[in-house]
Coordinates of C-alpha atoms and ligand atoms in Angstrom, one line a residue:
M1 CA -8.1 6.0 -26.6
T2 CA -8.9 9.8 -26.5
K3 CA -6.7 12.3 -28.2
L4 CA -6.7 15.8 -27.2
I5 CA -5.7 18.8 -29.4
A6 CA -5.1 22.3 -27.9
H7 CA -5.5 25.2 -30.1
S8 CA -4.3 28.7 -29.8
S9 CA -6.9 30.4 -27.5
S10 CA -8.0 33.9 -26.5
A11 CA -7.8 35.2 -23.1
L12 CA -8.5 32.7 -20.2
T13 CA -10.5 34.2 -17.4
G14 CA -12.3 33.1 -14.5
C15 CA -12.1 32.1 -10.7
T16 CA -11.9 28.4 -10.0
E17 CA -10.6 25.6 -7.8
V18 CA -8.5 22.6 -8.5
P19 CA -9.0 19.0 -7.0
G20 CA -7.5 18.1 -3.8
D21 CA -3.7 17.6 -3.2
K22 CA -2.6 14.1 -4.3
S23 CA 0.3 13.8 -1.8
I24 CA -1.8 14.9 1.1
S25 CA -4.8 12.7 0.1
H26 CA -2.7 9.6 0.0
R27 CA -1.2 10.5 3.5
A28 CA -4.7 11.2 5.0
L29 CA -6.0 7.7 3.9
I30 CA -2.9 5.8 5.1
I31 CA -2.5 7.6 8.5
G32 CA -6.4 7.5 9.0
A33 CA -6.2 3.7 8.2
V34 CA -3.8 3.0 11.0
A35 CA -5.2 5.4 13.5
L36 CA -7.8 4.3 16.1
G37 CA -11.4 5.6 15.6
R38 CA -12.9 7.6 12.7
T39 CA -11.1 9.9 10.4
I40 CA -13.2 12.4 8.3
V41 CA -11.5 13.8 5.2
R42 CA -12.9 16.6 3.2
G43 CA -11.5 17.6 -0.2
L44 CA -10.0 14.1 -0.9
L45 CA -8.7 13.9 -4.5
E46 CA -10.9 11.3 -6.2
A47 CA -8.6 10.5 -8.9
E48 CA -7.3 7.1 -10.1
D49 CA -4.0 7.3 -8.0
V50 CA -5.7 8.0 -4.7
L51 CA -8.5 5.5 -5.3
R52 CA -5.8 2.9 -5.6
T53 CA -4.9 3.7 -2.2
V54 CA -8.4 3.4 -1.0
S55 CA -8.6 -0.1 -2.5
A56 CA -5.3 -1.3 -1.1
L57 CA -6.1 -0.1 2.4
T58 CA -9.5 -1.7 2.2
A59 CA -7.8 -5.0 1.0
L60 CA -5.6 -4.6 4.3
G61 CA -8.5 -4.3 6.6
A62 CA -9.3 -0.6 6.9
I63 CA -13.0 0.4 6.4
I64 CA -13.2 3.4 4.1
K65 CA -16.3 4.8 2.5
R66 CA -17.6 8.0 0.8
S67 CA -20.4 9.8 2.4
G68 CA -21.8 12.9 0.5
E69 CA -18.7 15.1 0.2
E70 CA -16.7 13.4 2.8
W71 CA -14.5 10.2 3.1
L72 CA -14.9 8.3 6.4
I73 CA -12.1 6.0 7.6
D74 CA -12.5 3.5 10.4
G75 CA -8.8 2.7 11.2
V76 CA -7.4 -0.4 12.5
G77 CA -4.7 1.1 14.9
V78 CA -1.0 0.9 14.3
G79 CA 0.0 -2.6 13.6
G80 CA -3.5 -3.8 12.9
L81 CA -3.3 -4.3 9.2
T82 CA -4.2 -7.8 7.9
A83 CA -2.8 -9.8 5.0
P84 CA -4.4 -9.1 1.6
E85 CA -6.1 -11.9 -0.2
D86 CA -4.9 -10.8 -3.7
V87 CA -2.2 -8.9 -5.4
I88 CA -2.2 -5.1 -4.6
D89 CA -2.2 -3.2 -7.8
M90 CA -1.1 0.5 -7.4
G91 CA -1.9 1.4 -11.0
N92 CA 0.2 4.4 -12.0
S93 CA 1.0 5.7 -8.6
G94 CA 4.7 5.5 -7.3
T95 CA 3.8 7.4 -4.2
A96 CA 1.0 5.0 -3.3
A97 CA 3.2 2.0 -4.0
R98 CA 6.2 3.3 -2.1
L99 CA 4.3 4.6 1.0
L100 CA 2.3 1.3 1.3
I101 CA 5.3 -0.9 1.0
G102 CA 6.8 1.3 3.8
L103 CA 3.8 0.7 5.9
L104 CA 3.7 -3.1 5.3
A105 CA 7.4 -3.5 6.0
T106 CA 6.8 -3.7 9.7
H107 CA 3.5 -5.9 9.6
D108 CA 4.1 -9.6 9.9
I109 CA 2.3 -10.3 6.6
R110 CA 3.1 -11.2 3.2
A111 CA 1.9 -9.1 0.2
V112 CA 2.5 -8.9 -3.6
V113 CA 2.5 -5.4 -5.1
T114 CA 2.3 -4.5 -8.8
G115 CA 1.3 -1.6 -10.9
D116 CA 1.0 -0.5 -14.6
H117 CA 3.6 -0.4 -17.3
S118 CA 4.9 2.9 -16.2
L119 CA 5.0 2.0 -12.5
R120 CA 6.7 -1.4 -13.3
S121 CA 9.6 0.4 -14.8
R122 CA 10.3 2.7 -11.8
P123 CA 12.9 1.9 -9.1
M124 CA 11.7 0.3 -5.9
D125 CA 15.2 -0.6 -4.4
R126 CA 15.2 2.9 -3.1
V127 CA 12.7 1.9 -0.6
M128 CA 13.4 -1.9 -0.5
E129 CA 17.0 -1.3 0.7
P130 CA 16.2 0.8 3.8
L131 CA 13.1 -1.2 4.6
S132 CA 15.2 -4.4 4.7
L133 CA 17.1 -2.8 7.7
F134 CA 13.9 -3.0 9.6
G135 CA 13.8 -6.7 8.9
A136 CA 11.4 -6.8 5.9
T137 CA 12.2 -9.2 3.0
F138 CA 11.7 -8.6 -0.7
D139 CA 11.7 -10.5 -3.9
A140 CA 11.4 -8.0 -6.8
F141 CA 11.5 -8.3 -10.5
E142 CA 15.1 -7.9 -11.7
G143 CA 15.9 -7.3 -7.9
R144 CA 14.5 -3.6 -8.0
R145 CA 11.1 -3.3 -9.6
L146 CA 7.5 -4.3 -9.4
P147 CA 5.9 -6.8 -9.2
L148 CA 7.5 -7.6 -5.9
S149 CA 6.5 -10.0 -3.2
M150 CA 7.4 -9.0 0.3
H151 CA 7.1 -10.1 3.9
G152 CA 7.1 -7.4 6.5
A153 CA 9.3 -7.9 9.7
A154 CA 7.8 -10.0 12.5
E155 CA 10.1 -8.3 15.0
P156 CA 11.0 -5.0 13.5
I157 CA 14.3 -3.2 14.4
P158 CA 14.5 0.6 14.6
V159 CA 16.6 2.1 12.1
E160 CA 18.7 5.2 11.6
Y161 CA 19.1 6.1 7.9
E162 CA 20.3 8.9 5.8
V163 CA 18.1 9.2 2.5
P164 CA 20.6 9.3 -0.3
V165 CA 18.3 11.3 -2.8
A166 CA 15.8 14.1 -2.1
S167 CA 12.7 12.1 -1.9
A168 CA 9.7 12.5 0.3
Q169 CA 8.5 9.1 -0.8
I170 CA 11.5 7.3 0.6
K171 CA 11.3 9.5 3.8
S172 CA 7.6 8.8 4.3
A173 CA 7.9 5.1 3.5
L174 CA 10.5 4.9 6.4
L175 CA 8.4 7.1 8.8
F176 CA 5.4 4.6 8.2
A177 CA 7.7 1.7 8.9
G178 CA 8.7 3.4 12.0
L179 CA 5.1 3.6 13.3
N180 CA 5.1 -0.1 14.1
T181 CA 8.6 -0.5 15.3
P182 CA 9.7 -0.3 18.9
G183 CA 11.9 2.6 20.0
I184 CA 13.0 5.5 17.9
T185 CA 13.4 5.5 14.1
T186 CA 15.5 8.3 12.8
I187 CA 15.7 9.5 9.1
I188 CA 18.1 12.1 7.9
E189 CA 17.5 14.1 4.9
R190 CA 20.1 16.4 3.5
E191 CA 17.7 18.5 1.3
A192 CA 14.3 19.4 2.7
T193 CA 11.4 17.6 0.8
R194 CA 7.7 17.9 1.2
D195 CA 6.7 17.5 4.8
H196 CA 3.1 16.5 4.6
T197 CA 3.8 13.2 6.4
E198 CA 5.5 14.8 9.4
K199 CA 2.8 17.4 9.7
M200 CA -0.1 14.9 9.5
L201 CA 1.5 12.4 11.8
K202 CA 2.0 15.1 14.4
N203 CA -1.5 16.1 14.0
F204 CA -2.8 12.5 14.6
G205 CA -0.8 12.4 17.8
A206 CA 2.5 10.6 16.8
E207 CA 5.6 11.6 18.7
I208 CA 7.6 13.0 15.8
H209 CA 10.4 15.6 16.0
V210 CA 12.3 17.4 13.4
E211 CA 15.6 18.9 14.1
M212 CA 16.6 21.5 11.4
A213 CA 20.4 21.8 11.2
E214 CA 22.5 21.4 8.1
S215 CA 20.5 18.4 7.2
H216 CA 17.1 17.5 8.8
R217 CA 16.9 14.8 11.5
I218 CA 13.5 13.4 11.9
T219 CA 12.8 11.0 14.8
I220 CA 9.5 9.1 15.4
R221 CA 8.7 7.0 18.4
G222 CA 7.2 3.7 17.4
Y223 CA 4.1 1.8 18.6
A224 CA 2.5 5.2 18.1
E225 CA -1.1 5.8 19.3
L226 CA -2.8 7.6 16.6
S227 CA -6.4 8.8 17.0
G228 CA -8.8 9.7 14.1
R229 CA -9.0 13.4 13.1
E230 CA -10.8 15.6 10.6
V231 CA -8.6 16.6 7.8
F232 CA -9.2 19.3 5.1
I233 CA -7.3 18.8 2.0
P234 CA -6.2 21.9 0.0
G235 CA -6.2 22.2 -3.9
D236 CA -3.1 20.6 -5.3
P237 CA -0.5 23.2 -6.2
S238 CA 0.9 20.7 -8.8
S239 CA -2.6 20.8 -10.5
A240 CA -3.1 24.5 -10.1
A241 CA 0.2 24.9 -12.1
F242 CA -1.4 24.0 -15.4
P243 CA -4.3 26.6 -15.5
G244 CA -1.9 29.0 -13.7
V245 CA 0.9 28.9 -16.3
A246 CA -1.8 28.8 -19.1
A247 CA -2.9 32.2 -17.8
L248 CA 0.5 33.5 -17.8
I249 CA 1.2 32.7 -21.5
V250 CA -2.0 33.4 -23.2
P251 CA -2.4 37.2 -23.8
G252 CA -5.0 39.0 -21.8
S253 CA -5.6 36.2 -19.3
E254 CA -6.5 36.6 -15.7
V255 CA -7.2 33.4 -13.6
T256 CA -7.8 33.1 -9.9
I257 CA -7.4 29.7 -8.2
R258 CA -8.8 29.5 -4.8
N259 CA -7.6 27.2 -1.8
I260 CA -4.4 26.2 -3.2
G261 CA -1.9 24.4 -0.9
V262 CA 1.1 26.8 -0.6
N263 CA 3.4 24.7 1.8
P264 CA 6.9 26.2 1.0
R265 CA 8.2 22.7 0.4
R266 CA 5.8 22.5 -2.6
A267 CA 5.9 26.2 -3.8
G268 CA 9.1 26.2 -5.9
L269 CA 7.1 26.7 -9.1
F270 CA 5.5 29.8 -7.9
E271 CA 9.0 31.1 -6.7
T272 CA 10.4 30.2 -10.2
L273 CA 7.7 31.9 -12.0
R274 CA 8.3 35.1 -9.9
D275 CA 12.0 34.8 -10.8
M276 CA 10.9 34.8 -14.4
G277 CA 8.8 38.0 -13.8
A278 CA 5.4 36.5 -13.7
S279 CA 2.5 38.4 -12.1
L280 CA 1.1 36.2 -9.3
E281 CA -0.8 37.6 -6.5
I282 CA -1.2 35.5 -3.3
A283 CA -4.1 36.5 -1.1
N284 CA -6.2 35.2 1.8
K285 CA -3.3 33.0 3.2
R286 CA -4.6 30.8 6.1
I287 CA -3.7 27.4 7.8
L288 CA -6.1 24.5 7.3
S289 CA -5.3 21.0 9.1
G290 CA -1.8 22.3 9.6
E291 CA -1.1 23.2 5.9
P292 CA -0.8 26.7 4.5
V293 CA -3.5 27.5 1.9
A294 CA -4.1 30.6 -0.2
D295 CA -5.8 32.0 -3.4
I296 CA -3.6 32.9 -6.2
T297 CA -4.2 35.1 -9.2
F298 CA -2.1 34.5 -12.4
R299 CA -2.1 37.4 -15.0
H300 CA -0.6 37.3 -18.4
G301 CA 2.6 39.4 -18.8
P302 CA 6.1 39.2 -20.2
L303 CA 8.2 36.4 -18.8
T304 CA 12.0 36.5 -18.9
G305 CA 14.6 33.7 -18.6
A306 CA 16.0 32.8 -15.3
D307 CA 18.6 30.5 -13.7
I308 CA 16.8 28.0 -11.4
P309 CA 19.2 26.4 -8.9
A310 CA 19.3 22.6 -8.1
S311 CA 18.4 23.4 -4.7
R312 CA 14.9 24.4 -5.8
A313 CA 14.2 20.9 -7.4
P314 CA 12.7 19.2 -4.3
S315 CA 10.1 21.9 -3.9
M316 CA 9.0 21.9 -7.6
I317 CA 9.9 18.3 -8.5
D318 CA 6.7 17.6 -10.3
E319 CA 6.4 21.0 -12.0
Y320 CA 9.4 21.0 -14.4
P321 CA 7.4 19.9 -17.6
I322 CA 5.1 23.0 -17.0
A323 CA 7.9 25.3 -15.9
A324 CA 9.7 24.4 -19.1
V325 CA 6.6 25.4 -21.1
A326 CA 6.7 28.7 -19.3
A327 CA 10.4 29.2 -20.1
A328 CA 9.7 28.4 -23.8
F329 CA 7.3 31.5 -23.8
A330 CA 9.9 33.7 -22.0
S331 CA 12.4 35.9 -23.6
G332 CA 15.9 34.8 -23.0
Q333 CA 17.5 31.6 -21.6
T334 CA 16.2 29.6 -18.8
L335 CA 18.5 27.1 -17.1
F336 CA 17.0 24.4 -14.9
R337 CA 19.7 22.8 -12.9
G338 CA 19.9 19.4 -11.1
L339 CA 17.0 17.4 -12.8
A340 CA 18.4 13.9 -12.4
E341 CA 15.4 12.7 -10.6
L342 CA 13.1 13.6 -13.6
R343 CA 14.3 10.4 -15.2
V344 CA 12.5 8.2 -12.7
K345 CA 9.1 9.8 -12.8
E346 CA 5.8 8.5 -14.3
S347 CA 7.9 8.8 -17.5
D348 CA 11.4 10.0 -18.2
R349 CA 10.4 13.6 -17.9
F350 CA 14.0 14.9 -18.6
I351 CA 13.6 13.2 -22.1
A352 CA 10.1 14.3 -22.3
I353 CA 11.0 18.0 -21.9
I354 CA 13.8 17.7 -24.4
N355 CA 11.9 15.9 -27.1
G356 CA 8.5 17.7 -26.6
L357 CA 9.9 21.2 -26.7
T358 CA 12.0 20.3 -29.6
S359 CA 9.1 19.0 -31.7
C360 CA 7.1 22.2 -30.8
G361 CA 9.9 24.2 -32.4
V362 CA 11.6 25.4 -29.1
P363 CA 15.4 25.3 -29.0
V364 CA 16.3 23.3 -25.8
R365 CA 19.3 21.2 -24.8
A366 CA 20.6 18.9 -22.1
E367 CA 23.7 19.9 -20.2
G368 CA 24.5 16.9 -17.9
D369 CA 21.7 16.8 -15.4
D370 CA 20.6 20.5 -16.4
I371 CA 18.1 21.6 -19.2
L372 CA 18.6 24.9 -21.1
V373 CA 15.5 26.4 -22.8
E374 CA 15.9 29.2 -25.4
G375 CA 12.7 31.2 -24.8
L376 CA 11.0 32.4 -27.9
N377 CA 9.3 35.4 -26.4
G378 CA 5.7 34.2 -26.9
Q379 CA 6.2 33.2 -30.6
L380 CA 6.0 29.4 -30.5
P381 CA 5.6 27.3 -33.7
G382 CA 3.7 24.2 -31.9
G383 CA 2.3 21.9 -34.3
A384 CA 3.5 18.8 -32.6
K385 CA 2.0 15.3 -31.8
I386 CA 3.2 14.3 -28.3
S387 CA 3.3 10.8 -26.9
V388 CA 2.7 11.1 -23.2
N389 CA 3.7 7.6 -22.2
L390 CA 1.2 7.3 -19.4
D391 CA 2.5 10.6 -17.8
H392 CA -0.4 12.9 -16.7
R393 CA 1.9 15.9 -16.1
V394 CA 3.5 15.7 -19.6
A395 CA 0.0 15.4 -21.1
M396 CA -1.2 18.6 -19.4
A397 CA 2.0 20.5 -19.9
Y398 CA 1.9 20.2 -23.7
L399 CA -1.8 20.9 -23.8
V400 CA -1.0 24.2 -22.2
L401 CA 1.8 24.9 -24.6
G402 CA -0.7 24.4 -27.4
L403 CA -3.1 27.2 -26.1
G404 CA -0.4 29.7 -26.8
S405 CA 1.2 28.3 -29.9
E406 CA 0.6 29.2 -33.5
K407 CA -0.3 25.6 -34.6
P408 CA -2.2 23.1 -32.4
V409 CA -0.5 20.5 -30.2
E410 CA -2.0 17.0 -30.0
I411 CA -1.4 14.4 -27.2
D412 CA -2.0 10.8 -28.0
D413 CA -3.6 9.7 -24.9
A414 CA -5.7 11.6 -22.4
T415 CA -6.2 8.6 -19.9
A416 CA -3.3 9.5 -17.7
I417 CA -4.8 12.9 -16.8
G418 CA -7.3 11.2 -14.6
T419 CA -4.5 9.9 -12.4
S420 CA -4.3 13.3 -10.7
F421 CA -6.6 15.8 -12.3
P422 CA -10.1 14.6 -12.9
G423 CA -12.0 17.4 -14.6
F424 CA -9.0 19.0 -16.1
L425 CA -10.6 19.3 -19.5
K426 CA -13.8 20.8 -18.2
L427 CA -12.0 23.3 -16.0
M428 CA -9.7 24.5 -18.7
R429 CA -12.6 24.8 -21.2
G430 CA -14.6 26.8 -18.5
L431 CA -11.7 29.3 -18.5
G432 CA -11.8 29.6 -22.2
A433 CA -9.2 27.1 -23.4
K434 CA -9.8 25.6 -26.9
I435 CA -9.0 21.9 -26.5
D436 CA -10.7 19.3 -28.7
S437 CA -11.2 15.6 -27.9
V438 CA -11.0 13.0 -30.7
E439 CA -11.8 9.3 -30.0
S440 CA -9.6 6.9 -31.9
Ligands
LIG501 C1 5.6 12.7 -3.7 C2 7.0 12.8 -3.8 C3 7.7 13.2 -5.1 C4 6.8 13.5 -6.2 C5 5.6 12.7 -6.2 C6 4.8 12.8 -4.9 C7 5.0 12.4 -2.5 O1 8.4 12.0 -5.3 O2 7.5 13.5 -7.4 O3 4.7 13.0 -7.2 O4 3.8 12.5 -2.4 O5 5.7 12.1 -1.4 P1 9.9 11.7 -4.8 O6 9.8 11.6 -3.4 O7 10.3 10.3 -5.3 O8 10.8 12.8 -5.3

């Protein structure tokens, strides 16, 4: 196991890019695999989570290979996946697992799906229940977790379903099931979640419509004829968050990150940081493969506490650990509201924020589903050893905290970082971050 120790660093500076967006990478592979003809993907995130999706789709009959900087996918067409010979292991990736289960739910094939210790503890009933309405059957551990054995519907029935929690994974799993179902599948979401699936399906030729009223009504026509496309994947805003916040909290820093995805449904952290008075400069905004992309410059400066509404949660759901670190460096209180979903991420991030900040000497408390952080105005003790429990974002968030705290912060296991951000250490060191690695 590799431990990482972050030390108080002097100014971080530079201009860099972060690896491709994880959510969009999974979707490009999945949609490419059920399109007809060749899909060419540039900027795919070559990280553990996404490579699990490559292996799973290959086991299901798609042909996927890397050629230079590109990934080439020869799809099988909607409904054309074939039964896997072995168990499908999705590793640490909840997104890959849930999206693939959705896709398989309307193929008349049997599959067994599992994952690592973290993924096997996460709820799958949130997709199993609505996917059963299409006619799929499931047999899951304790009725709700991986490993599960499933049989997709032989004659899928179109479904109308209102998603009970704000979750792009559930929405996307159902849209993928709807692809191989006759007629119209309708999904209603009360709170807008990331819309990469809708955008990409449309781009590949699906008949998909979104009616925006008080809630969103998304309809997709089944037996869709998708055809291969070229897809450019922007840098992941969820990864950019770590060097970005590091620059905001380490005095004298100025870091520019190019080609970051700035889809408004993902940009909640940037809004939150601005509410806290952060200096962010967004430049060169453009649209690539239907997704907004920009360059962002993050400059150190004073941060002040803010009240972050629950309505912001879907657009920054993966960013709370690093947002809590920014709040710890701010002056005054920051209240993050409506964080119930953090309990079912790669680890229980609600607890990871409370326990991790407390052990770094930051006053923090839970109030129901909210978290209140008392900012220390840049004067953080640090000096903690953090167990990351296979959670990449918890690992990176506390390393960033250690770059600005008095005493070093150690994380017990660097492995999980590779699930979303290969090259994190090199990139951070290149900007001037002092992070040591120790083999144990
Ligand atoms: C994701 C959706 C979010 C997010 C996850 C990626 C996606 O999960 O936390 O990291 O790609 O659809 P939920 O949909 O469960 O909120």
